[in-house]
Coordinates of C-alpha atoms and ligand atoms in Angstrom, one line a residue:
M1 CA 0.0 0.0 0.0
A2 CA 1.3 3.5 -0.9
D3 CA 2.5 5.8 1.9
L4 CA -0.1 8.2 3.1
P5 CA 0.4 11.8 1.8
R6 CA 2.1 14.1 4.2
Y7 CA -1.0 16.4 4.5
I8 CA -2.8 13.6 6.5
E9 CA -0.5 14.3 9.5
L10 CA -1.1 18.0 9.2
F11 CA -4.8 17.3 9.2
E12 CA -4.7 15.0 12.2
S13 CA -2.5 17.4 14.2
G14 CA -4.9 20.4 13.5
E15 CA -2.1 22.2 11.7
L16 CA -4.0 22.1 8.4
E17 CA -7.0 23.8 10.0
R18 CA -4.7 26.5 11.6
R19 CA -3.2 27.2 8.1
V20 CA -6.6 27.5 6.5
M21 CA -7.7 30.1 9.2
A22 CA -4.4 32.0 8.6
L23 CA -4.9 32.0 4.8
D24 CA -8.5 33.0 5.1
A25 CA -7.6 36.0 7.2
R26 CA -5.2 37.2 4.4
L27 CA -8.1 37.4 2.0
E28 CA -9.4 40.5 3.8
C29 CA -6.6 42.6 2.5
C30 CA -5.3 40.2 0.0
N31 CA -1.6 39.5 -0.1
I32 CA -1.8 36.0 -1.3
C33 CA 0.4 36.7 -4.4
P34 CA 3.2 39.2 -5.0
R35 CA 0.8 41.7 -6.5
R36 CA -0.4 42.3 -2.9
C37 CA -3.3 44.4 -4.2
G38 CA -5.1 44.5 -0.9
A39 CA -8.6 43.6 -2.2
N40 CA -11.0 42.7 0.5
R41 CA -12.1 39.4 -1.2
V42 CA -14.2 38.3 1.9
D43 CA -16.3 41.4 1.5
G44 CA -17.0 41.0 -2.2
E45 CA -14.1 42.9 -3.7
I46 CA -12.3 41.5 -6.8
G47 CA -8.5 41.5 -6.9
L48 CA -6.1 42.4 -9.8
C49 CA -6.2 38.7 -10.7
N50 CA -10.0 39.0 -11.1
A51 CA -10.6 36.5 -8.2
G52 CA -13.0 37.2 -5.4
K53 CA -14.3 35.0 -2.6
L54 CA -15.5 32.0 -4.5
V55 CA -13.2 29.8 -6.6
A56 CA -13.6 29.7 -10.4
V57 CA -13.2 26.2 -11.7
A58 CA -13.1 26.2 -15.5
S59 CA -12.5 22.6 -16.2
V60 CA -11.8 19.2 -14.5
C61 CA -10.3 16.3 -16.5
A62 CA -7.9 13.4 -16.6
H63 CA -5.0 15.1 -18.4
R64 CA -2.9 12.7 -20.5
G65 CA -0.6 15.3 -22.0
E66 CA 1.4 16.3 -19.0
E67 CA 5.0 15.0 -18.3
P68 CA 5.0 11.2 -18.3
A69 CA 5.7 11.0 -14.6
L70 CA 2.5 13.0 -14.0
S71 CA 0.1 11.6 -16.5
G72 CA 1.2 7.9 -16.2
T73 CA -1.4 5.5 -17.5
R74 CA -4.5 6.9 -15.9
G75 CA -3.9 10.6 -16.4
S76 CA -3.2 13.5 -14.0
G77 CA -6.3 14.9 -12.4
A78 CA -6.3 18.5 -13.5
I79 CA -8.4 21.2 -12.1
F80 CA -8.0 24.3 -14.2
F81 CA -8.7 27.4 -12.2
G82 CA -10.2 30.4 -13.9
N83 CA -8.6 33.9 -13.9
C84 CA -4.9 34.6 -13.3
N85 CA -2.4 37.0 -11.7
L86 CA -0.5 37.4 -14.9
R87 CA -1.7 38.8 -18.3
C88 CA 0.4 36.9 -20.8
V89 CA -0.4 38.2 -24.3
Y90 CA 0.3 34.7 -25.8
C91 CA -1.5 32.7 -23.0
Q92 CA -2.6 29.3 -24.4
N93 CA -5.4 29.2 -21.8
F94 CA -6.6 32.8 -22.4
Q95 CA -10.2 31.6 -22.7
I96 CA -10.2 30.9 -18.9
S97 CA -7.3 33.1 -17.6
Q98 CA -8.4 36.4 -19.1
D99 CA -12.2 36.3 -19.3
P100 CA -13.4 37.4 -15.9
A101 CA -17.0 37.8 -16.9
G102 CA -17.1 34.2 -18.3
Q103 CA -15.4 32.8 -15.2
R104 CA -18.1 34.3 -12.9
H105 CA -20.4 31.5 -14.2
H106 CA -17.8 28.9 -13.0
E107 CA -17.6 30.0 -9.5
I108 CA -18.2 27.4 -6.8
T109 CA -17.9 27.0 -3.0
T110 CA -15.1 25.2 -1.3
S111 CA -17.4 22.2 -0.6
R112 CA -18.0 21.7 -4.3
L113 CA -14.3 22.1 -4.9
A114 CA -13.7 19.2 -2.4
N115 CA -16.2 17.2 -4.3
R116 CA -14.3 17.8 -7.6
M117 CA -11.1 16.6 -5.8
L118 CA -12.9 13.4 -4.7
H119 CA -14.3 12.9 -8.2
I120 CA -10.8 13.0 -9.6
Q121 CA -9.7 10.3 -7.2
N122 CA -12.8 8.1 -7.1
D123 CA -14.4 8.4 -10.5
L124 CA -11.6 9.4 -12.8
G125 CA -9.0 7.3 -11.1
C126 CA -6.1 9.7 -11.7
H127 CA -2.7 9.3 -10.3
N128 CA -2.6 12.8 -8.6
L129 CA -4.5 16.0 -8.2
N130 CA -3.0 18.6 -10.5
L131 CA -3.9 22.2 -9.5
V132 CA -3.5 24.3 -12.7
S133 CA -3.0 28.0 -12.0
P134 CA -3.8 27.7 -8.3
T135 CA -1.9 30.8 -7.0
H136 CA -4.8 33.2 -6.4
Y137 CA -7.0 30.5 -4.9
V138 CA -4.6 28.9 -2.3
P139 CA -6.8 29.7 0.7
Q140 CA -9.9 28.2 -1.0
I141 CA -7.9 25.1 -2.2
M142 CA -6.6 24.6 1.4
R143 CA -10.1 24.8 2.8
A144 CA -11.4 22.3 0.2
L145 CA -8.6 19.9 1.2
L146 CA -9.6 20.3 4.8
E147 CA -13.1 19.2 3.8
A148 CA -11.9 16.4 1.4
V149 CA -9.5 14.6 3.7
P150 CA -12.2 13.3 6.1
Q151 CA -14.1 12.1 3.1
G152 CA -11.2 9.9 2.1
F153 CA -9.1 12.1 -0.2
R154 CA -5.6 10.8 -0.4
L155 CA -4.0 11.7 -3.8
P156 CA -0.6 13.4 -4.1
I157 CA -0.9 17.1 -4.9
V158 CA 0.8 18.8 -7.8
Y159 CA 1.0 22.6 -7.7
N160 CA 1.2 23.7 -11.4
T161 CA 2.0 27.5 -11.4
N162 CA 3.3 30.4 -13.4
A163 CA 5.7 30.9 -10.4
Y164 CA 4.5 34.4 -9.6
D165 CA 3.8 33.2 -6.0
E166 CA 4.4 34.8 -2.7
P167 CA 6.9 32.8 -0.6
S168 CA 4.9 33.3 2.6
T169 CA 1.9 31.7 0.9
L170 CA 4.0 28.8 -0.3
Q171 CA 5.2 28.3 3.3
E172 CA 1.6 27.4 4.2
L173 CA 1.8 24.7 1.5
D174 CA 4.9 23.0 3.1
G175 CA 3.9 19.4 3.7
V176 CA 0.8 19.7 1.6
V177 CA 2.1 19.9 -1.9
D178 CA 4.1 16.8 -3.0
I179 CA 5.2 18.0 -6.5
Y180 CA 5.8 21.6 -7.4
L181 CA 5.6 22.3 -11.2
P182 CA 6.5 25.9 -11.7
D183 CA 7.2 27.7 -15.0
L184 CA 10.3 29.8 -15.3
K185 CA 9.1 32.2 -18.0
Y186 CA 11.6 35.0 -18.3
S187 CA 15.0 36.2 -17.3
S188 CA 14.3 39.8 -18.0
N189 CA 11.8 42.0 -16.0
T190 CA 11.4 44.3 -19.0
I191 CA 10.2 41.5 -21.2
A192 CA 8.0 40.1 -18.4
M193 CA 6.4 43.6 -18.1
Q194 CA 5.8 43.8 -21.9
L195 CA 4.5 40.3 -22.3
S196 CA 2.8 39.4 -19.0
D197 CA 2.2 42.9 -17.4
V198 CA 4.1 42.0 -14.3
A199 CA 6.8 43.7 -12.3
H200 CA 9.8 42.0 -10.8
Y201 CA 8.9 38.6 -12.3
V202 CA 12.4 37.4 -12.4
Q203 CA 13.2 38.0 -8.7
S204 CA 9.7 36.8 -7.5
A205 CA 9.8 33.6 -9.5
R206 CA 13.3 32.7 -8.5
S207 CA 12.5 33.3 -4.8
S208 CA 9.5 31.2 -5.1
I209 CA 11.2 28.3 -6.9
K210 CA 13.9 28.4 -4.2
E211 CA 11.2 28.0 -1.5
M212 CA 9.6 25.1 -3.6
Y213 CA 13.0 23.4 -3.8
R214 CA 13.7 23.9 -0.1
Q215 CA 10.3 22.1 0.6
V216 CA 10.5 19.1 -1.8
G217 CA 14.0 18.8 -3.3
N218 CA 14.8 16.8 -6.4
L219 CA 12.2 14.8 -8.1
Q220 CA 11.7 11.3 -6.7
I221 CA 10.0 8.6 -9.0
D222 CA 8.4 5.4 -7.9
E223 CA 8.9 1.9 -9.4
E224 CA 6.0 2.6 -11.8
G225 CA 7.7 5.7 -13.1
L226 CA 5.3 8.1 -11.4
A227 CA 6.4 11.3 -9.6
V228 CA 6.1 10.9 -5.8
K229 CA 7.7 14.2 -4.5
G230 CA 10.0 16.9 -5.8
L231 CA 10.4 19.9 -8.1
I232 CA 9.9 20.0 -11.9
I233 CA 10.6 23.3 -13.6
R234 CA 9.0 24.0 -16.9
H235 CA 10.6 26.4 -19.4
L236 CA 8.6 27.4 -22.5
I237 CA 10.9 28.4 -25.4
L238 CA 9.6 31.6 -26.9
P239 CA 10.6 32.9 -30.4
N240 CA 13.4 35.3 -30.7
D241 CA 14.7 34.2 -27.3
L242 CA 12.1 36.3 -25.4
A243 CA 12.2 33.8 -22.6
G244 CA 15.9 34.3 -22.0
S245 CA 16.5 30.5 -21.9
E246 CA 20.2 30.5 -21.4
D247 CA 20.1 32.8 -18.3
S248 CA 17.2 30.9 -16.7
L249 CA 18.7 27.5 -17.2
K250 CA 22.1 28.7 -15.9
W251 CA 20.3 30.0 -12.8
I252 CA 18.7 26.7 -12.2
A253 CA 22.0 24.8 -12.6
Q254 CA 24.0 27.2 -10.6
E255 CA 21.7 28.4 -7.8
L256 CA 19.6 25.2 -7.4
S257 CA 21.4 22.1 -8.9
P258 CA 22.1 20.6 -12.3
Q259 CA 20.2 17.6 -10.9
V260 CA 16.9 19.6 -10.9
T261 CA 14.3 18.1 -13.3
V262 CA 13.4 20.4 -16.1
S263 CA 10.8 20.1 -18.7
I264 CA 11.7 22.0 -21.9
M265 CA 8.6 23.0 -23.8
S266 CA 8.6 23.8 -27.6
Q267 CA 4.9 23.8 -27.9
Y268 CA 4.6 27.7 -28.2
F269 CA 2.0 28.7 -30.7
P270 CA 0.8 32.3 -31.3
R271 CA -2.6 32.6 -29.6
H272 CA -4.6 35.4 -27.9
K273 CA -2.9 38.7 -28.8
A274 CA 0.4 37.2 -30.0
M275 CA -0.5 37.5 -33.7
Q276 CA -0.5 41.3 -33.3
M277 CA 3.0 41.3 -31.9
P278 CA 5.6 40.5 -34.7
P279 CA 8.3 38.9 -32.4
L280 CA 5.6 36.5 -31.0
A281 CA 3.7 35.9 -34.2
R282 CA 5.3 32.6 -35.1
S283 CA 6.2 29.2 -33.6
I284 CA 9.8 28.5 -32.6
N285 CA 12.1 27.2 -35.4
S286 CA 14.4 24.2 -35.3
A287 CA 17.5 26.3 -34.7
E288 CA 15.9 27.9 -31.6
H289 CA 14.9 24.4 -30.4
R290 CA 18.4 23.0 -31.0
R291 CA 20.1 25.9 -29.2
V292 CA 18.2 25.3 -26.0
I293 CA 18.8 21.6 -26.1
N294 CA 22.5 22.4 -26.5
I295 CA 22.4 24.7 -23.4
V296 CA 20.8 21.9 -21.3
D297 CA 23.6 19.6 -22.5
V298 CA 26.4 22.0 -21.8
L299 CA 25.0 22.7 -18.3
G300 CA 25.0 18.9 -17.6
M301 CA 21.3 18.9 -16.8
E302 CA 20.3 15.2 -17.4
N303 CA 17.0 15.0 -15.6
G304 CA 13.8 15.8 -17.4
W305 CA 12.0 16.0 -20.7
M306 CA 12.2 17.9 -23.9
Q307 CA 9.3 18.2 -26.2
D308 CA 10.0 17.6 -29.9
A309 CA 9.9 20.5 -32.3
G310 CA 6.6 20.8 -34.1
S311 CA 4.4 19.5 -31.2
Q312 CA 2.2 22.6 -31.1
E313 CA -1.1 21.4 -32.3
Y314 CA -1.3 18.5 -29.9
Y315 CA -1.2 20.8 -26.9
L316 CA -3.6 23.5 -27.8
P317 CA -6.7 23.4 -25.5
D318 CA -10.2 24.6 -26.3
F319 CA -12.1 25.4 -23.1
N320 CA -15.1 26.5 -24.9
A321 CA -15.8 23.1 -26.5
E322 CA -18.0 20.5 -24.7
G323 CA -16.0 17.9 -22.7
H324 CA -12.3 17.5 -22.5
P325 CA -10.3 20.6 -23.4
F326 CA -7.4 18.6 -24.9
E327 CA -9.2 15.6 -26.4
R328 CA -11.4 16.4 -29.4
S329 CA -13.4 13.8 -31.2
Ligands
SF4_401 S1 -4.1 36.9 -5.4 FE1 -5.4 38.4 -6.6 S2 -6.4 39.5 -5.0 FE2 -4.7 38.5 -4.0 S3 -2.9 39.9 -4.0 FE3 -2.8 38.6 -5.8 S4 -3.8 39.8 -7.5 FE4 -4.5 40.7 -5.5

């Protein structure tokens, strides 16, 4: 029988409930993410991320297109949260991340979120719970977990984030999250501001990833090839080196470890507003792809995955279609 997830001990000691109370209190003058916009989300105000008191759940599905150690044979149980604290002009999920009016229709209580978690475990039979863009809803997610555990919820938890997280919020997830799956999007704050409308992304993301690494360390895989615990950093190659790939990968190798698991993504496809921005209006080419693979080799980073060039179409979701956003009949 598999080991119990670490959050069970936190539940039984009362620590999980203490953290839920502490996080709830922070929603009154919200500082859950580095924007620290101060919205009183308990009293009906909406933050800069467009999130309020209730949690917007845009889609729930067994995701078979994540990294092999997450999707396994039964899929990774993805909960796609609506709204976002970034404004990426090329966002692949823009239908749910940047449509606040549409997401109001997807808002649910924490009890219903707990039911979705249990559905992923009991009905879909997934290997793990994959929280996609969870940053702005950490208090609600933690409360839902508090409700789901006594109903038998036991899946490992994956925190799948843009990395614009507040380290003090991540500290409340210590012992709760088993696998951290952050992006490392940029190595230039100027480009981050132009493309994602965010200040100090580089320092914020790097501090957050350091905190994640402190909590879970290098990726551990079980005998079935499934991720059990650890850090996986995703890096999406952008055209014209807008992602600053070499600098970000060097930072990982030098400031964390060359042993860190990295997932190099070549699936970029111009969506949302990207077609109006010439440097972003095309997929990456094979020379750009080869260059990043070479950097990974030179840095001695041997753990992880690299998408093949030309894999864009496979990864494009449609959240407006009926059913599974990635699997169209
Ligand atoms: S999570 Fe949303 S409401 Fe809270 S500080 Fe960040 S942007 Fe503001």
